[in-house]
Short mmCIF file of C-alpha atoms and ligand atoms in Angstrom, two decimals:
data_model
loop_
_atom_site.label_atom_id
_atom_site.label_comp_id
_atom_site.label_asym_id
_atom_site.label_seq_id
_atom_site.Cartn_x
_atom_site.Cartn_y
_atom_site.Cartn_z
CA UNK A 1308 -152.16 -84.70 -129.92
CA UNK A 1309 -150.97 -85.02 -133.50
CA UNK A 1310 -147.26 -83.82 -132.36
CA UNK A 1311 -144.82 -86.04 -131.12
CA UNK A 1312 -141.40 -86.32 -132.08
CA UNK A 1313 -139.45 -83.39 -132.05
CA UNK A 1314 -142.28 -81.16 -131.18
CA UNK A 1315 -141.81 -77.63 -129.49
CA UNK A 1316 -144.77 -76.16 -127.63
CA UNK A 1317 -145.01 -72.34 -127.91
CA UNK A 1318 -145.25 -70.82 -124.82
CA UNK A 1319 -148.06 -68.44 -123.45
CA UNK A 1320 -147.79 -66.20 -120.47
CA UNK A 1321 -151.87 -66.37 -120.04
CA UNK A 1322 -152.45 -69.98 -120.13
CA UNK A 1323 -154.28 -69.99 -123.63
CA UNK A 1324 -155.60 -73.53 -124.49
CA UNK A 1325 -153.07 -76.08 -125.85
CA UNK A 1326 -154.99 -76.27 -128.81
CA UNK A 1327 -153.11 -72.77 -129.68
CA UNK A 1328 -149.81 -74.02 -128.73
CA UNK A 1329 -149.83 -77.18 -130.34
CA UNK A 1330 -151.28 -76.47 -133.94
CA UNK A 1331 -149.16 -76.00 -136.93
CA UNK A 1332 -148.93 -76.71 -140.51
CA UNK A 1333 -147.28 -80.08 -141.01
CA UNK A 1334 -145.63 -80.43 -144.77
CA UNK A 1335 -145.90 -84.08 -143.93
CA UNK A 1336 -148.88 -86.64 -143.64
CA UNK A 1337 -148.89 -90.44 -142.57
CA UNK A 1338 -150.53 -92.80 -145.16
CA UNK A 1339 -154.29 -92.62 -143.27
CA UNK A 1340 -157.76 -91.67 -145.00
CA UNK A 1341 -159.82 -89.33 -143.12
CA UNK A 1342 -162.90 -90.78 -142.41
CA UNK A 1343 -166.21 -89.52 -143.93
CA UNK A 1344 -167.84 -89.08 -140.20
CA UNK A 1345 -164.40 -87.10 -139.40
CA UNK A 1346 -164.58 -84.78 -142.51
CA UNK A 1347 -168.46 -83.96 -141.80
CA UNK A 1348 -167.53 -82.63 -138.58
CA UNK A 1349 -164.64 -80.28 -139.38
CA UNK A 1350 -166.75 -78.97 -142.59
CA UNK A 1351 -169.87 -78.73 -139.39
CA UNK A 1352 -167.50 -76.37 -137.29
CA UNK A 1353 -167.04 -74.40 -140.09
CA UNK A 1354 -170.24 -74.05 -140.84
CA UNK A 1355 -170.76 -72.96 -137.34
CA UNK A 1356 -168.72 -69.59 -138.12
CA UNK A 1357 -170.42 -65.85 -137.62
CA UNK A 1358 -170.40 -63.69 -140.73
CA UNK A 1359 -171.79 -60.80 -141.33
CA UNK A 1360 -175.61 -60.54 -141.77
CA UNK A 1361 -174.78 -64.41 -141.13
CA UNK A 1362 -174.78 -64.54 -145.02
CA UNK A 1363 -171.97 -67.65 -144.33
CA UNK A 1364 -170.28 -67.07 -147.48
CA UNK A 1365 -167.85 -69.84 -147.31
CA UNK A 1366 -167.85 -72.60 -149.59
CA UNK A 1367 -165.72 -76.12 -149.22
CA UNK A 1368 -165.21 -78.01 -152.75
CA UNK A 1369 -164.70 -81.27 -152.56
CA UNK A 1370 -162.68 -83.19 -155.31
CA UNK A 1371 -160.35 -85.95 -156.60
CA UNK A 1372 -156.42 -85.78 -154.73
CA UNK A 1373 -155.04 -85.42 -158.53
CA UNK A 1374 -157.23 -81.99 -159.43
CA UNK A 1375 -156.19 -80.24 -156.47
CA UNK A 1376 -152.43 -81.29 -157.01
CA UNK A 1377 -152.78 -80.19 -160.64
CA UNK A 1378 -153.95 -76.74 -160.10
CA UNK A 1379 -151.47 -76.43 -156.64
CA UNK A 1380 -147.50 -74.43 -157.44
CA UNK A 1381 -145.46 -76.90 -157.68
CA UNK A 1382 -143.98 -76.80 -154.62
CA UNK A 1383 -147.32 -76.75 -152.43
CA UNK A 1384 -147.96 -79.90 -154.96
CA UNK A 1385 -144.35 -81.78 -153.93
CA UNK A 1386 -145.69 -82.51 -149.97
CA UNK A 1387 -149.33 -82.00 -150.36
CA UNK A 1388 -149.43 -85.17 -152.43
CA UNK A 1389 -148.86 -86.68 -149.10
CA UNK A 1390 -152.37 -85.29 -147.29
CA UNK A 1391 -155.32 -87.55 -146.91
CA UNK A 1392 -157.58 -85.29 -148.57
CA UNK A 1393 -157.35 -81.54 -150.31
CA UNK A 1394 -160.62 -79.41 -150.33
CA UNK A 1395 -160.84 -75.66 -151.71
CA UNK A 1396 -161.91 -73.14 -149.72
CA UNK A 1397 -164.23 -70.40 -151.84
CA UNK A 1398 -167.09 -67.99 -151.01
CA UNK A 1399 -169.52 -66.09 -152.68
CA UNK A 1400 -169.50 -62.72 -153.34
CA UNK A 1401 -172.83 -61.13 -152.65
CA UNK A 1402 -175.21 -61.07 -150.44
CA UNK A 1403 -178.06 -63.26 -151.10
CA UNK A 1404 -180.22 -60.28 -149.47
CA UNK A 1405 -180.24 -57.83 -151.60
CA UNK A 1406 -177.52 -58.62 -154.08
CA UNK A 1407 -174.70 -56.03 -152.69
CA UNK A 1408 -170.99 -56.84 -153.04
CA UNK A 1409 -170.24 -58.15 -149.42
CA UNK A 1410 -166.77 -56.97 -148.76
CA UNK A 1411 -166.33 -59.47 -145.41
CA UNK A 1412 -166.74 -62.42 -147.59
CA UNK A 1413 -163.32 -63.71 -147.75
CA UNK A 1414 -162.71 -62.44 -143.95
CA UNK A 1415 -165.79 -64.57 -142.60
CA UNK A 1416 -164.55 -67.77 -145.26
CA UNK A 1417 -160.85 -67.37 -142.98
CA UNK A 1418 -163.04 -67.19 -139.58
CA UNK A 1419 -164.87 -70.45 -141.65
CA UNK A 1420 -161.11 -72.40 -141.94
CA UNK A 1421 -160.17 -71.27 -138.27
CA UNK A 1422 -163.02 -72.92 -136.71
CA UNK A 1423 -162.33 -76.17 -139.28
CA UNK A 1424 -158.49 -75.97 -138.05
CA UNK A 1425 -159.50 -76.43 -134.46
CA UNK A 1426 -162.12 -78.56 -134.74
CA UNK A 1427 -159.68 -81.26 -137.02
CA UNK A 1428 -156.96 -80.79 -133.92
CA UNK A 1429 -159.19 -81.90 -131.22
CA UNK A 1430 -160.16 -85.21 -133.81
CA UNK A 1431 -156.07 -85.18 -134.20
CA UNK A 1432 -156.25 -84.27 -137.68
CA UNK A 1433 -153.46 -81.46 -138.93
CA UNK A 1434 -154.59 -78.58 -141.44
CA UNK A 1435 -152.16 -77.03 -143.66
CA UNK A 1436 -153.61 -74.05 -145.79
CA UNK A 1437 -152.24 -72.80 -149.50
CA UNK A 1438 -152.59 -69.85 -151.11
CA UNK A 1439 -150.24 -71.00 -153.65
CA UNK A 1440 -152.47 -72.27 -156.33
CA UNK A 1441 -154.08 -71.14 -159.86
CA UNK A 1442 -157.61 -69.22 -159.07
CA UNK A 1443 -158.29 -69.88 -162.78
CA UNK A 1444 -157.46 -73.51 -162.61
CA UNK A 1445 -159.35 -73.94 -159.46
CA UNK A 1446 -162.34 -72.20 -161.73
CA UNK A 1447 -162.04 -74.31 -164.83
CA UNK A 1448 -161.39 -77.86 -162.95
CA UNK A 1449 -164.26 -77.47 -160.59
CA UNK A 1450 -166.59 -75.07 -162.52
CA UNK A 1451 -166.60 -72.57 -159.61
CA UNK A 1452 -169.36 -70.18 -161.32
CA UNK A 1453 -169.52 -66.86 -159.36
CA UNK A 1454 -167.12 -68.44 -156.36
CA UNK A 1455 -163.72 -66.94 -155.25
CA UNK A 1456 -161.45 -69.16 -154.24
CA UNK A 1457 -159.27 -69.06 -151.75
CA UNK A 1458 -156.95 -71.67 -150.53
CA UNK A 1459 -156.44 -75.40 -150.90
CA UNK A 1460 -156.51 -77.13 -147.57
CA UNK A 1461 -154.74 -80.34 -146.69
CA UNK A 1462 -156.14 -82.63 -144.39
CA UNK A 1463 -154.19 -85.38 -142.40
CA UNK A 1464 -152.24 -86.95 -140.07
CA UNK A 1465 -148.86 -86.45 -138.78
CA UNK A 1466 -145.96 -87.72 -137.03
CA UNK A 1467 -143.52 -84.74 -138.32
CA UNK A 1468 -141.28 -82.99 -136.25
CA UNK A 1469 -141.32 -79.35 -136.57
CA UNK A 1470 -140.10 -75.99 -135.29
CA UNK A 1471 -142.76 -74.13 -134.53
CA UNK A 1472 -142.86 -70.77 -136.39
CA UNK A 1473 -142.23 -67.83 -134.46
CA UNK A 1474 -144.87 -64.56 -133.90
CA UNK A 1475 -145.20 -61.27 -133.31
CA UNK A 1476 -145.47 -60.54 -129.42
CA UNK A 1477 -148.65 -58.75 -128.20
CA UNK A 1478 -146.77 -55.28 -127.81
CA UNK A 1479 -146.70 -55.57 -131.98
CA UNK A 1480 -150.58 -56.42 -132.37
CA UNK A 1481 -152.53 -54.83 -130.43
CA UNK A 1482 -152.81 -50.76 -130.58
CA UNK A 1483 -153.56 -49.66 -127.39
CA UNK A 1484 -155.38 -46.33 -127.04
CA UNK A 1485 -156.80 -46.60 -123.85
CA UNK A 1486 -156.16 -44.13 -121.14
CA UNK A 1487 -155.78 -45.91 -118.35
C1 FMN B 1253 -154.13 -68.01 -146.53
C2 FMN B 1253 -152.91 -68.86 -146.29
C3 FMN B 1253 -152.12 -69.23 -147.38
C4 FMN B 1253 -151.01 -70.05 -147.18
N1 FMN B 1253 -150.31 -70.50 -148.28
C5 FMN B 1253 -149.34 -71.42 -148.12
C6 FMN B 1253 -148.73 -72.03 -149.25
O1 FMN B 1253 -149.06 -71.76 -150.41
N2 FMN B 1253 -147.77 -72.95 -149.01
C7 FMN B 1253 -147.37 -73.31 -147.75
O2 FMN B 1253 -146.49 -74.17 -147.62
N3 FMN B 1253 -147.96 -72.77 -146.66
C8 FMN B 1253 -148.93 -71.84 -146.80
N4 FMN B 1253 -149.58 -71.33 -145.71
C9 FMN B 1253 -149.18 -71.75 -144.34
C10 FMN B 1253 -148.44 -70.66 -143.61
O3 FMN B 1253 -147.15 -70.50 -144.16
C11 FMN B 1253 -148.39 -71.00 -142.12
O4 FMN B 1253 -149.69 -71.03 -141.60
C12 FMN B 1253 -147.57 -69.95 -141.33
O5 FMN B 1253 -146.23 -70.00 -141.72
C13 FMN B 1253 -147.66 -70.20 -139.83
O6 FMN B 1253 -147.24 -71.51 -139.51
P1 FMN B 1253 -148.17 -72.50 -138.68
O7 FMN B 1253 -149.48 -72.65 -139.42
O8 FMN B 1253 -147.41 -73.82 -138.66
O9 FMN B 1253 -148.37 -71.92 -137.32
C14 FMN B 1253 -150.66 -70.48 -145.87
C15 FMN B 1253 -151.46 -70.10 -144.78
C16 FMN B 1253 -152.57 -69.30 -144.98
C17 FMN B 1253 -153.45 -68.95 -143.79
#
């Protein structure tokens, strides 16, 4: 898929789906636009997410290269220059129901950029989330009324060649309380 040189599969013991394996967060994108029919279905796979009371809190902004690098740290700024395309990832904050605070709106918005991550790697196009940027930048330069935001994603292609980054085993996640 998008890896080639260098690239280092992880490994799985229960033959998870390569699409696992093979995904990372490149720092480095080849000189390619991402094509409009391309973005529409990665933002469709999001939008394809559960959330609770299917409220589907997540919101994608869309936006000039140069707005997202100017609100970005500079270091996120320094190789994300390099993406085909930035979009912010916000969501809403209540429920359009009844007007509560809905507390899983930033947990459904990451299930939202999962489901946009995979989608992109099966059309060979590498995600690379940020946290590090300025929520009241992202506010003022986009006029995000009522929206939290939540991470700048770069969108692209790669050739780079990268480590994979380790993780926790499955003796570290899960808590097993079972009896038996
Ligand atoms: C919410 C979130 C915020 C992140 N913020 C940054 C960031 O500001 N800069 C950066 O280089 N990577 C950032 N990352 C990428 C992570 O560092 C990366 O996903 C993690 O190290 C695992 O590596 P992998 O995605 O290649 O498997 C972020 C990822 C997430 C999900």
């Amino acid at each position: 898929m998008f890896l080639s040189k260098g690239w280092q599969m992880r490994s799985t013991e229960y033959g998870i789906d390569d699409l696992f394996l093979k995904r990372f967060s490149p720092k480095q994108f080849v000189k390619k636009p991402l094509g409009e029919k391309d973005l529409c279905a990665v933002l469709e796979a999001a939008m394809t997410a559960p959330s609770c009371f299917n409220e589907q809190p997540w919101r994608f902004v869309l936006g000039e290269k140069e707005d997202f690098l100017e609100i970005l740290s500079t270091k996120n700024a320094e190789w994300a220059t390099s993406a085909s395309m930035l979009m912010l990832l916000c969501s809403t904050q209540t429920f359009a129901y009844n007007r509560k605070p809905n507390r899983w709106h930033a947990f459904d918005s990451g299930t939202a950029m999962a489901f946009l991550i995979f989608e992109a790697y099966k059309r060979g196009i590498a995600v690379h989330p940020m946290g590090g940027f300025s929520t009241e930048r992202a506010k003022e330069h986009f006029g995000l009324m009522g929206l939290e935001p939540h991470a700048v994603l770069a969108l692209g292609y790669t050739e780079e060649s990268h480590t994979m980054t380790p993780r926790l085993g499955l003796d570290e996640i899960v808590i097993d309380r079972r009896e038996t």
